[in-house]
Short mmCIF file of N, CA and C in Angstrom, two decimals:
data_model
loop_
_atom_site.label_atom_id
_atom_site.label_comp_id
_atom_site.label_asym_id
_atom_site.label_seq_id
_atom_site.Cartn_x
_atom_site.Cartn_y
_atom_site.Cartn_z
N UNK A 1 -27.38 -23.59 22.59
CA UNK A 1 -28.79 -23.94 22.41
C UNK A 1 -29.14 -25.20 23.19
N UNK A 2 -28.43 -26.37 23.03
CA UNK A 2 -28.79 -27.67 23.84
C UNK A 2 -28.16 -27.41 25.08
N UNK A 3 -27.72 -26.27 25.61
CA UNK A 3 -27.36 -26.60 27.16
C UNK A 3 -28.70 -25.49 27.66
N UNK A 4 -29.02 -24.29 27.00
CA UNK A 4 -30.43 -24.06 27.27
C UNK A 4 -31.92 -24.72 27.30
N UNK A 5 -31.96 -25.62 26.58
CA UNK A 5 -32.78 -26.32 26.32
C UNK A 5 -33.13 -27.88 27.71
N UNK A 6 -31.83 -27.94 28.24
CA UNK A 6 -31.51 -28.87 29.22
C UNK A 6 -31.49 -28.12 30.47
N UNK A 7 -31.01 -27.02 30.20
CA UNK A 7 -31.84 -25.83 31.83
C UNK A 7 -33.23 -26.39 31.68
N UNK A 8 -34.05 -25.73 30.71
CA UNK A 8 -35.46 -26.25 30.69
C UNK A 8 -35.65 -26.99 31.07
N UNK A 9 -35.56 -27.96 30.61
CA UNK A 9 -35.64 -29.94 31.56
C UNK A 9 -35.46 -29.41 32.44
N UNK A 10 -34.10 -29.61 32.94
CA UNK A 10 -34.32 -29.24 34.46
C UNK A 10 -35.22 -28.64 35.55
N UNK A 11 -35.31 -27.22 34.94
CA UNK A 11 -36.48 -26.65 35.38
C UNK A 11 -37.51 -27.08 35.75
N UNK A 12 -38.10 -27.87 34.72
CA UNK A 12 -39.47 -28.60 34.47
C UNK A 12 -39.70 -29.74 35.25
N UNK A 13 -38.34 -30.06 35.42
CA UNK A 13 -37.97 -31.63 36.62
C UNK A 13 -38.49 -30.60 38.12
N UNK A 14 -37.55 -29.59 38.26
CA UNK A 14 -37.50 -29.45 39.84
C UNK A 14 -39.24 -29.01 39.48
N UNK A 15 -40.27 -28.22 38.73
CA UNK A 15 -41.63 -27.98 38.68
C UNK A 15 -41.94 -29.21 39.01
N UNK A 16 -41.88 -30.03 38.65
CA UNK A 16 -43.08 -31.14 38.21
C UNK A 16 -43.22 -32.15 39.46
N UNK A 17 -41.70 -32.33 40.10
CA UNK A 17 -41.47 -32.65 41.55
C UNK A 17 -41.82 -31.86 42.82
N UNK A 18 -41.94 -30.70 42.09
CA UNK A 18 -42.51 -29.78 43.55
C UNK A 18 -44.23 -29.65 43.31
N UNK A 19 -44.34 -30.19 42.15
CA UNK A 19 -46.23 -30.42 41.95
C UNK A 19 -46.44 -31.64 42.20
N UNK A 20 -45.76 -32.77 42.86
CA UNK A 20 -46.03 -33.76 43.37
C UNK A 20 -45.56 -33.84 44.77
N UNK A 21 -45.11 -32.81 45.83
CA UNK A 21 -45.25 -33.05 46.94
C UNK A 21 -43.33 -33.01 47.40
N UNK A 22 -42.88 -32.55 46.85
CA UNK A 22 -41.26 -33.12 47.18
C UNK A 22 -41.00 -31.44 47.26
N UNK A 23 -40.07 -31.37 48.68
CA UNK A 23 -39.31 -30.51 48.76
C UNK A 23 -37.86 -30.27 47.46
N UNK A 24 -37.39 -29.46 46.75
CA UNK A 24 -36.72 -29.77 45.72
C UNK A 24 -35.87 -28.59 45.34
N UNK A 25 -34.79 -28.97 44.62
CA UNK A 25 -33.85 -27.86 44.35
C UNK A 25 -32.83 -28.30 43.14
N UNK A 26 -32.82 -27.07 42.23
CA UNK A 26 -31.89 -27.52 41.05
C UNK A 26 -30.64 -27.10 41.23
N UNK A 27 -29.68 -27.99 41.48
CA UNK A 27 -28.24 -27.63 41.95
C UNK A 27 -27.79 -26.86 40.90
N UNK A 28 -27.11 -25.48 41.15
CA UNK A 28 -27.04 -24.38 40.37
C UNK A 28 -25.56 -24.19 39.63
N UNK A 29 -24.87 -25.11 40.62
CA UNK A 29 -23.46 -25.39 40.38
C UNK A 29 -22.93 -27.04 39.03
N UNK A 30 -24.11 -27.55 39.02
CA UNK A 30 -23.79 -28.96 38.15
C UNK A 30 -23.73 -28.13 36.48
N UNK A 31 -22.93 -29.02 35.85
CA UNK A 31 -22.99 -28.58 34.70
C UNK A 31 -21.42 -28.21 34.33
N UNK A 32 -20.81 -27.89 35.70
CA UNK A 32 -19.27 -27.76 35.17
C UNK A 32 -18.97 -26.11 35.79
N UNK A 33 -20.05 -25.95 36.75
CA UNK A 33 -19.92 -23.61 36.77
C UNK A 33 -18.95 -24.75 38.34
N UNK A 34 -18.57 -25.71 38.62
CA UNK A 34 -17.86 -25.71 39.92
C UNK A 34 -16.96 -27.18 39.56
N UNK A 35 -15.43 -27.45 40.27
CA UNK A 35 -14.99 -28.28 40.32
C UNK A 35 -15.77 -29.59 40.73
N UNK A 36 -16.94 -29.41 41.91
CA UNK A 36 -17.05 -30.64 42.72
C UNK A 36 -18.24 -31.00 41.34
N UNK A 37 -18.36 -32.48 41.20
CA UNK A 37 -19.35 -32.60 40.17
C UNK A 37 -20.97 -33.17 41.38
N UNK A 38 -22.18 -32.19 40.89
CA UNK A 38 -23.25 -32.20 41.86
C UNK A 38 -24.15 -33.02 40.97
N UNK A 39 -24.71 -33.41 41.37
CA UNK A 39 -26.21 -33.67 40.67
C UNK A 39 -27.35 -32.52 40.30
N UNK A 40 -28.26 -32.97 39.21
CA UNK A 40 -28.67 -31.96 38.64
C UNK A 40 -29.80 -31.32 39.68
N UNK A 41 -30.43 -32.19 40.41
CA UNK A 41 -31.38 -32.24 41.44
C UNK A 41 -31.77 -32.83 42.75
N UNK A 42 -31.95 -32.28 43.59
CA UNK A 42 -32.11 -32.83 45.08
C UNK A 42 -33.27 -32.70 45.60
N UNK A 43 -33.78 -33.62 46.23
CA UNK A 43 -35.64 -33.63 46.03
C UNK A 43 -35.71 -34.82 47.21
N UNK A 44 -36.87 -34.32 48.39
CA UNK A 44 -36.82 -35.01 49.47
C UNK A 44 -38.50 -34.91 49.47
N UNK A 45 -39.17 -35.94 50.32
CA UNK A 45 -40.35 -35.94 51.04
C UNK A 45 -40.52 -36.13 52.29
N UNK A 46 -39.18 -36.21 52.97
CA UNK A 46 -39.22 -36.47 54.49
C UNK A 46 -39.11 -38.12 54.71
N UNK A 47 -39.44 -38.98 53.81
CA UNK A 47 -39.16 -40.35 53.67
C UNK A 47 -38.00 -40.61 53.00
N UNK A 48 -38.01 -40.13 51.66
CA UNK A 48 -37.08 -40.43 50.75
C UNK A 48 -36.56 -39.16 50.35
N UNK A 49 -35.16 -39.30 49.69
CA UNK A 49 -34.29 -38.71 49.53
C UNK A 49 -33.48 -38.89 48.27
N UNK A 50 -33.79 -38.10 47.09
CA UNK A 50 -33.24 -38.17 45.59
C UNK A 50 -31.93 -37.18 45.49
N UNK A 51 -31.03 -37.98 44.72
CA UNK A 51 -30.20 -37.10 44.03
C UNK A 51 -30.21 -37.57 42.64
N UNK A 52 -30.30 -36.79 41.89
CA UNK A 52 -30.94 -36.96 40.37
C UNK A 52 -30.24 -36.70 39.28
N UNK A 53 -29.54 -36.87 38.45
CA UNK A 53 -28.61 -36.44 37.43
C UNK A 53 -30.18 -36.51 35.99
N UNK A 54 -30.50 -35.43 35.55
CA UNK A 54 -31.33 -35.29 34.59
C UNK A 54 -30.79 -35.15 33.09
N UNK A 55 -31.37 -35.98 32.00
CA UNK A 55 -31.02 -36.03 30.76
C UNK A 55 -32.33 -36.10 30.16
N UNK A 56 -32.40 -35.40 28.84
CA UNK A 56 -33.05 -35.23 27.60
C UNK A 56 -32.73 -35.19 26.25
N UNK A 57 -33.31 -35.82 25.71
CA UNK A 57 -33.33 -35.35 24.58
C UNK A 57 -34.92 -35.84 23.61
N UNK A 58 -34.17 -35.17 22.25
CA UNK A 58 -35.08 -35.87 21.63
C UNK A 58 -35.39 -36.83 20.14
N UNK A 59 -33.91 -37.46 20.56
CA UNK A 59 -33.59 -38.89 20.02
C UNK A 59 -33.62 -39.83 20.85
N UNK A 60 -33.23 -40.83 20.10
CA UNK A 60 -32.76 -42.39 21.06
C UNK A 60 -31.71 -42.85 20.44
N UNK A 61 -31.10 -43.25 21.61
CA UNK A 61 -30.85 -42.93 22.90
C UNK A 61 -30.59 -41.95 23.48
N UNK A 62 -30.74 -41.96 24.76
CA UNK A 62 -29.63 -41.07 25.68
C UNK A 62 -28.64 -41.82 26.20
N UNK A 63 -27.51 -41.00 26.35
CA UNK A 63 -26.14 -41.73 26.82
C UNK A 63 -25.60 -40.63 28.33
N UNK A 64 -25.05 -41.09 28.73
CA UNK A 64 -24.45 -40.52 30.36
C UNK A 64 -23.01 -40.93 30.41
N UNK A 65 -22.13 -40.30 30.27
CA UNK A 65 -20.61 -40.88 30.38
C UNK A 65 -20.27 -41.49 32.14
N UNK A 66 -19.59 -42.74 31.93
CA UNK A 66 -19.26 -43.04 33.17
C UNK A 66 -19.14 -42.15 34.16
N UNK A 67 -18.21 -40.89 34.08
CA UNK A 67 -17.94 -40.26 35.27
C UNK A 67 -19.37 -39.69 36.04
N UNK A 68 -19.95 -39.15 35.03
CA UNK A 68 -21.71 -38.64 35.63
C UNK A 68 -22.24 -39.98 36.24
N UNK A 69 -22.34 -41.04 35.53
CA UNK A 69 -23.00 -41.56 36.93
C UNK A 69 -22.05 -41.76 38.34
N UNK A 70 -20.83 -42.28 37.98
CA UNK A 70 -19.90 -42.50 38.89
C UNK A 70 -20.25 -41.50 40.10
N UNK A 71 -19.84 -40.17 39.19
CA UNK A 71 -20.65 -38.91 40.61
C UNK A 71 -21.57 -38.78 41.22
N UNK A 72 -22.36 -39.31 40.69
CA UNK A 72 -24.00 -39.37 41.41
C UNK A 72 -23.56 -40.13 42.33
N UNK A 73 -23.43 -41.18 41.92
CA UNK A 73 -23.00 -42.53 42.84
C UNK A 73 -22.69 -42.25 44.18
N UNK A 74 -21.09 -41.48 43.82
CA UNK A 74 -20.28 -40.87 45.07
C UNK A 74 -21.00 -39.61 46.18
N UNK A 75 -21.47 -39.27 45.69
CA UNK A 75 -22.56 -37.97 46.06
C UNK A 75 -23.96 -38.77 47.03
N UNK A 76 -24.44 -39.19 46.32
CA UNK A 76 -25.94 -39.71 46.71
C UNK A 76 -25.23 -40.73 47.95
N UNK A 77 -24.22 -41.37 47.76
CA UNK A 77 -23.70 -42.00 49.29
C UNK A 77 -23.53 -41.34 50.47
N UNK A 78 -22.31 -40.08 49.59
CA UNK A 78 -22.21 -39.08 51.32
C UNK A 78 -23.31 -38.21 51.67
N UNK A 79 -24.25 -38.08 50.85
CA UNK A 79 -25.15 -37.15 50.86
C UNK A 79 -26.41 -37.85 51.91
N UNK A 80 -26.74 -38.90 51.83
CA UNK A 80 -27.58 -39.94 52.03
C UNK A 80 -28.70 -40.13 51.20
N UNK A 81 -28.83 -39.62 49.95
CA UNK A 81 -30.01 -39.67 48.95
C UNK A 81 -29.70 -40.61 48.43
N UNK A 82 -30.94 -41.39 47.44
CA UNK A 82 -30.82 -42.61 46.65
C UNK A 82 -30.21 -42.01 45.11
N UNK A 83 -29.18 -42.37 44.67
CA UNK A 83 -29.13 -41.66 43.12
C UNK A 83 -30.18 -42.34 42.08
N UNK A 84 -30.64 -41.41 41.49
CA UNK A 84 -31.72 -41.80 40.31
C UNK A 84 -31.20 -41.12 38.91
N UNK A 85 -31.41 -41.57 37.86
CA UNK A 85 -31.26 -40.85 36.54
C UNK A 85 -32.81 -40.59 35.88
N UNK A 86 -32.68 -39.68 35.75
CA UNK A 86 -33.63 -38.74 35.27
C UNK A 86 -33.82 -38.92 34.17
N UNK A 87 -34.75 -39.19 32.78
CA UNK A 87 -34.78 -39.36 31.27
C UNK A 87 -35.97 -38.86 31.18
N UNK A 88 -35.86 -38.17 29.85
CA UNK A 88 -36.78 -37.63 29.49
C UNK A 88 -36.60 -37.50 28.01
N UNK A 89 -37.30 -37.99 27.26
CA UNK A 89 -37.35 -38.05 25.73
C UNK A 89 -38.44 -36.67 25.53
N UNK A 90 -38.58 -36.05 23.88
CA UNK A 90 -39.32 -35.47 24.11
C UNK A 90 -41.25 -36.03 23.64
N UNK A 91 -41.77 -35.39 24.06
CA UNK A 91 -43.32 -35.52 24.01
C UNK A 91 -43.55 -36.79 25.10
N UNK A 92 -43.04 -37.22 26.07
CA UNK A 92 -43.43 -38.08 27.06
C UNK A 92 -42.57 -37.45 27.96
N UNK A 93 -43.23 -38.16 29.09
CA UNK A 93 -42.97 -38.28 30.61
C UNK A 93 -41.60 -38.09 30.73
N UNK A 94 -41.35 -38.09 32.55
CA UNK A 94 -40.42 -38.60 32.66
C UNK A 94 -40.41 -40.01 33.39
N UNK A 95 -38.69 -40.02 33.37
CA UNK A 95 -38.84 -41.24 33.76
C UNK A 95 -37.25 -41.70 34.63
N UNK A 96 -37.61 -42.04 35.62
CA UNK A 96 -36.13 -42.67 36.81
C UNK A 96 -35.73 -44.18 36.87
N UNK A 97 -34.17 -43.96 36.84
CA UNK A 97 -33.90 -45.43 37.08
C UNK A 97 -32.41 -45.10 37.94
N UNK A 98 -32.47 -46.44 38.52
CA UNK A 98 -31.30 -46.53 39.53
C UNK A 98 -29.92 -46.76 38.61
N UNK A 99 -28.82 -46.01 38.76
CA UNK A 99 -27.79 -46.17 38.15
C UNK A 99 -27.52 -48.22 37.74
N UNK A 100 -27.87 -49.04 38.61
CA UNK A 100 -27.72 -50.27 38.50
C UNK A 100 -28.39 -51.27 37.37
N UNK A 101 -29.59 -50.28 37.22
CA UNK A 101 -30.45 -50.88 36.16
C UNK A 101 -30.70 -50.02 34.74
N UNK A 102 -29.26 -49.10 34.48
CA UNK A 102 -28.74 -48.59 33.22
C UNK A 102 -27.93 -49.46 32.65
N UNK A 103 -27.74 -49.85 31.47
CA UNK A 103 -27.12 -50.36 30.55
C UNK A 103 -25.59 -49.84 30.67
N UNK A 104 -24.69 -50.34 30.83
CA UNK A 104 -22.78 -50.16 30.90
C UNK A 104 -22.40 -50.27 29.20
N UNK A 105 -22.36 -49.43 28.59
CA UNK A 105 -21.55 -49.96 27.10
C UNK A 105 -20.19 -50.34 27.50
N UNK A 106 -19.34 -50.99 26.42
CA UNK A 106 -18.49 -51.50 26.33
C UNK A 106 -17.37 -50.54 27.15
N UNK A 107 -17.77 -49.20 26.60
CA UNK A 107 -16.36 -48.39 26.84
C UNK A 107 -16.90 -47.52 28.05
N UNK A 108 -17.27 -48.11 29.03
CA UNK A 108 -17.93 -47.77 30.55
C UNK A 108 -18.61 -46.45 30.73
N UNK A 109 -19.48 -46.18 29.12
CA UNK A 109 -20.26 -45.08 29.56
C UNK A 109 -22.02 -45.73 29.70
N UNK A 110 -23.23 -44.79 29.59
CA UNK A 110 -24.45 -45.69 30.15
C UNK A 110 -25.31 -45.19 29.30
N UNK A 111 -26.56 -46.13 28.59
CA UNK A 111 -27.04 -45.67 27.37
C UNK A 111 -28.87 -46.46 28.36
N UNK A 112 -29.70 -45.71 27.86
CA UNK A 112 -31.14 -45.64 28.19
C UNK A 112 -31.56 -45.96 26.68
N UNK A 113 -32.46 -46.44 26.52
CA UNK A 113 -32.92 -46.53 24.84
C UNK A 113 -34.39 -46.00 25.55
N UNK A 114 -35.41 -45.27 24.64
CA UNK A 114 -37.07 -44.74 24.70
C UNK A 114 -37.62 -45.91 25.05
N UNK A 115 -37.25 -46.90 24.52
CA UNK A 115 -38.67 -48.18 24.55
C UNK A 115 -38.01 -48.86 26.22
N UNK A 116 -36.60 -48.50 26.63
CA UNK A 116 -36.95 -49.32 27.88
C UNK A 116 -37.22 -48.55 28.75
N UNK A 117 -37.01 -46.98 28.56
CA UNK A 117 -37.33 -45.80 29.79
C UNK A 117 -38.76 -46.37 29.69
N UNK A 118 -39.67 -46.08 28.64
CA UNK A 118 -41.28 -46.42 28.69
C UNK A 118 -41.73 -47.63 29.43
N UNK A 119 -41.04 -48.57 29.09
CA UNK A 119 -41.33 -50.27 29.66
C UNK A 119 -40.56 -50.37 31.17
N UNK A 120 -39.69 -49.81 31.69
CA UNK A 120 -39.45 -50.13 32.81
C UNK A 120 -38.66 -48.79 33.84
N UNK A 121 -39.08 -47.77 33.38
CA UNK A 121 -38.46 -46.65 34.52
C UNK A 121 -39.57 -46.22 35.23
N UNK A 122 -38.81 -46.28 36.09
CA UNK A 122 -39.72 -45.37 37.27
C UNK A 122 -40.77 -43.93 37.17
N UNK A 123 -41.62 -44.09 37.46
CA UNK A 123 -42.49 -42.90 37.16
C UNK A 123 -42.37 -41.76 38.50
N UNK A 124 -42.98 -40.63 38.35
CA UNK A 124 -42.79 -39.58 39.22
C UNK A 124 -43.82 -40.21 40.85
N UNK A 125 -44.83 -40.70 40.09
CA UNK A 125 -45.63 -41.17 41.36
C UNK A 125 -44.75 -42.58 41.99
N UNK A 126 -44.00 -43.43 40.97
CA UNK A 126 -43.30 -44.85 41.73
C UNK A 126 -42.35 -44.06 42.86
N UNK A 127 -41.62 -42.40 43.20
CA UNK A 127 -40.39 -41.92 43.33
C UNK A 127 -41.06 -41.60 44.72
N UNK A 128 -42.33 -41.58 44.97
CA UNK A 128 -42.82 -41.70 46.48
C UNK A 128 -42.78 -43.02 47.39
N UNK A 129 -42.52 -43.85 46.87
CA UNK A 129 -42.12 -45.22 47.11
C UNK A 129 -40.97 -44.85 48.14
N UNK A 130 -41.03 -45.79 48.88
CA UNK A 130 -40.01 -45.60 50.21
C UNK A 130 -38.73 -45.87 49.76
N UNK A 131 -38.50 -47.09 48.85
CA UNK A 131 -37.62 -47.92 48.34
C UNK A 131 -37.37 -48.50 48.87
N UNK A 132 -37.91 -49.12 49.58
CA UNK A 132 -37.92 -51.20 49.98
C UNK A 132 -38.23 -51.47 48.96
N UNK A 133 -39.33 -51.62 48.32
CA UNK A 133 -39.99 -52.37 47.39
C UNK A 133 -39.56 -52.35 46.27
N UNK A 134 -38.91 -50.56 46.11
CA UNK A 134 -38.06 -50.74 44.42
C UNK A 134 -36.91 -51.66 44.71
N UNK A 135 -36.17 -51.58 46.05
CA UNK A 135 -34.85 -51.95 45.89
C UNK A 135 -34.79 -53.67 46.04
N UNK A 136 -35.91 -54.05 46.86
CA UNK A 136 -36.14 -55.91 47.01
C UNK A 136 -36.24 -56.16 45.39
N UNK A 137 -36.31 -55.59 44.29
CA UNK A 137 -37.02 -56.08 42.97
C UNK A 137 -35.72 -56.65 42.35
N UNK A 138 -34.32 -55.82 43.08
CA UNK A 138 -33.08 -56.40 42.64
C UNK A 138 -33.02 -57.65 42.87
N UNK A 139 -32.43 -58.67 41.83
CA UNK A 139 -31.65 -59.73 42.19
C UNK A 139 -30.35 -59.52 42.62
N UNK A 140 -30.01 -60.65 43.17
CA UNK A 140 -28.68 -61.24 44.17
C UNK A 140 -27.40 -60.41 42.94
N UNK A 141 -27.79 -61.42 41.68
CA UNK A 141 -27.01 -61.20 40.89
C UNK A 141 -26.53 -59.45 40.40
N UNK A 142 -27.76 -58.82 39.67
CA UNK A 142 -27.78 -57.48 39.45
C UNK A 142 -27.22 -56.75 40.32
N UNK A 143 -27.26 -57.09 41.83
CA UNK A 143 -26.40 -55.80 42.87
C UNK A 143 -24.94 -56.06 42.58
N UNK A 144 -24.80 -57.55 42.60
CA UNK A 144 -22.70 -57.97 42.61
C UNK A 144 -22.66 -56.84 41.43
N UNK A 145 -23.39 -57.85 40.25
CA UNK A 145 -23.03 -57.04 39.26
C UNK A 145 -22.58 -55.77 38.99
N UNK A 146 -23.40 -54.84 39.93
CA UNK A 146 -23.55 -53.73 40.08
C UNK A 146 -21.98 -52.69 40.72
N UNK A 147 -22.35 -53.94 42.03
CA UNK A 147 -21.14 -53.74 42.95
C UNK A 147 -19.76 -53.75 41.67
N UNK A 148 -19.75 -55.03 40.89
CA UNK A 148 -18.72 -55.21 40.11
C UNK A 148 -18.14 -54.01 39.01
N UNK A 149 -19.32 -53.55 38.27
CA UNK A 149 -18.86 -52.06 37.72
C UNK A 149 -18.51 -51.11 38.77
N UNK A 150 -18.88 -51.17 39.81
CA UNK A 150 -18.40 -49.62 40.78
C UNK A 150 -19.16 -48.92 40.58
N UNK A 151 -20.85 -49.43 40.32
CA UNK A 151 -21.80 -48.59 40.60
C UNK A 151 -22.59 -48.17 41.76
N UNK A 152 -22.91 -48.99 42.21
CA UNK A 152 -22.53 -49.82 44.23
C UNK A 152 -21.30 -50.00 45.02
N UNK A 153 -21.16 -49.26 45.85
CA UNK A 153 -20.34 -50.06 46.83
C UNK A 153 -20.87 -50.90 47.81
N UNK A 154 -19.38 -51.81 48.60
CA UNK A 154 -19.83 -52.89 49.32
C UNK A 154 -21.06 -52.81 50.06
N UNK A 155 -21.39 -51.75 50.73
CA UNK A 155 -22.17 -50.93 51.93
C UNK A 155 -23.33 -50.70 51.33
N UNK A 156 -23.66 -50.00 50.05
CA UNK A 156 -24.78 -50.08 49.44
C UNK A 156 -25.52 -51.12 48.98
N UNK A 157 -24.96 -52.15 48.45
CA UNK A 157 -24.93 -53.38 48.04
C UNK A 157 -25.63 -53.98 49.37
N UNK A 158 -24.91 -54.13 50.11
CA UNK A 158 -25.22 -54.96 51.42
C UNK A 158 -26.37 -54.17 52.17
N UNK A 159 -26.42 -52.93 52.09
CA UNK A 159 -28.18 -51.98 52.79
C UNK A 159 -28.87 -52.68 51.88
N UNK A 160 -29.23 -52.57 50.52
CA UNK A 160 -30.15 -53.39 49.76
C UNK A 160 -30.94 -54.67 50.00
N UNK A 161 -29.31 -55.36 50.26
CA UNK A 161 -29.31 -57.02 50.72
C UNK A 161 -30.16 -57.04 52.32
N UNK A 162 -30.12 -56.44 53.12
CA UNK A 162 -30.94 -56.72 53.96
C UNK A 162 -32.70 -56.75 54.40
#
């Protein structure tokens, strides 16, 4: 039932992105039907370039185990897309954030709470944004940081920094 219910999301992600202008596709293989781990979604405008790992529910929080973002991570590098996480609570929006500006729990998995997806994730219209402007919003500190969990590498870290 909740892995049908998260097709839906999905679904509704690759709809709602292709009703805002983005070429888009729900990787058919994520979920575990293949060894390589994909992202849930790939979504371009000819500027920018998403790879998207999508979550729902309809509690709070949502949680993402390290390795899912880790994969995005690894993916959205060789791939050349920006990785974004996808949230979606139910009866609201959605909403994107950069693996860097998710919360790390103790035991290196990644937790979103409703009130900060609402107060500070990215909206479907911010995801036309080139990402200069999202990515200058980082501090110095937040990328090391970033870099320091192994959510960033050196190279990403340092494209940002320039």
């Amino acid at each position: 039932m909740a892995n049908r219910k998260g097709d839906r999301r999905e679904r509704e992600l690759v709809n709602r992105l292709d009703e805002s202008g983005f070429a888009v596709m729900r990787a058919p293989a994520s979920g575990g039907a293949t060894q390589r781990e994909l992202p849930d979604v790939l979504a371009g405008n000819g500027h920018v370039f998403y790879a998207i790992e999508a979550k729902s529910s309809s509690g709070d929080p949502i949680y993402l185990t390290g390795e899912e973002v880790e994969a995005l991570v690894y993916f959205s590098q060789n791939f050349g897309a920006k990785p974004k996480i996808g949230i979606r609570f139910d009866r609201e929006d959605w909403y994107f954030f950069h693996p860097a500006d998710v919360h790390q729990t103790k035991g290196g998995n990644y937790r979103v709470k409703k009130e900060k997806a609402l107060e500070d994730g990215d909206t479907m219209d911010d995801l036309w944004i080139d990402g200069t402007e999202e990515e200058s919003k980082h501090s110095v500190t937040d990328i090391l940081h970033a870099v320091d969990q192994g959510v960033l590498s050196v190279e990403e870290a340092a494209e940002i920094l320039e």
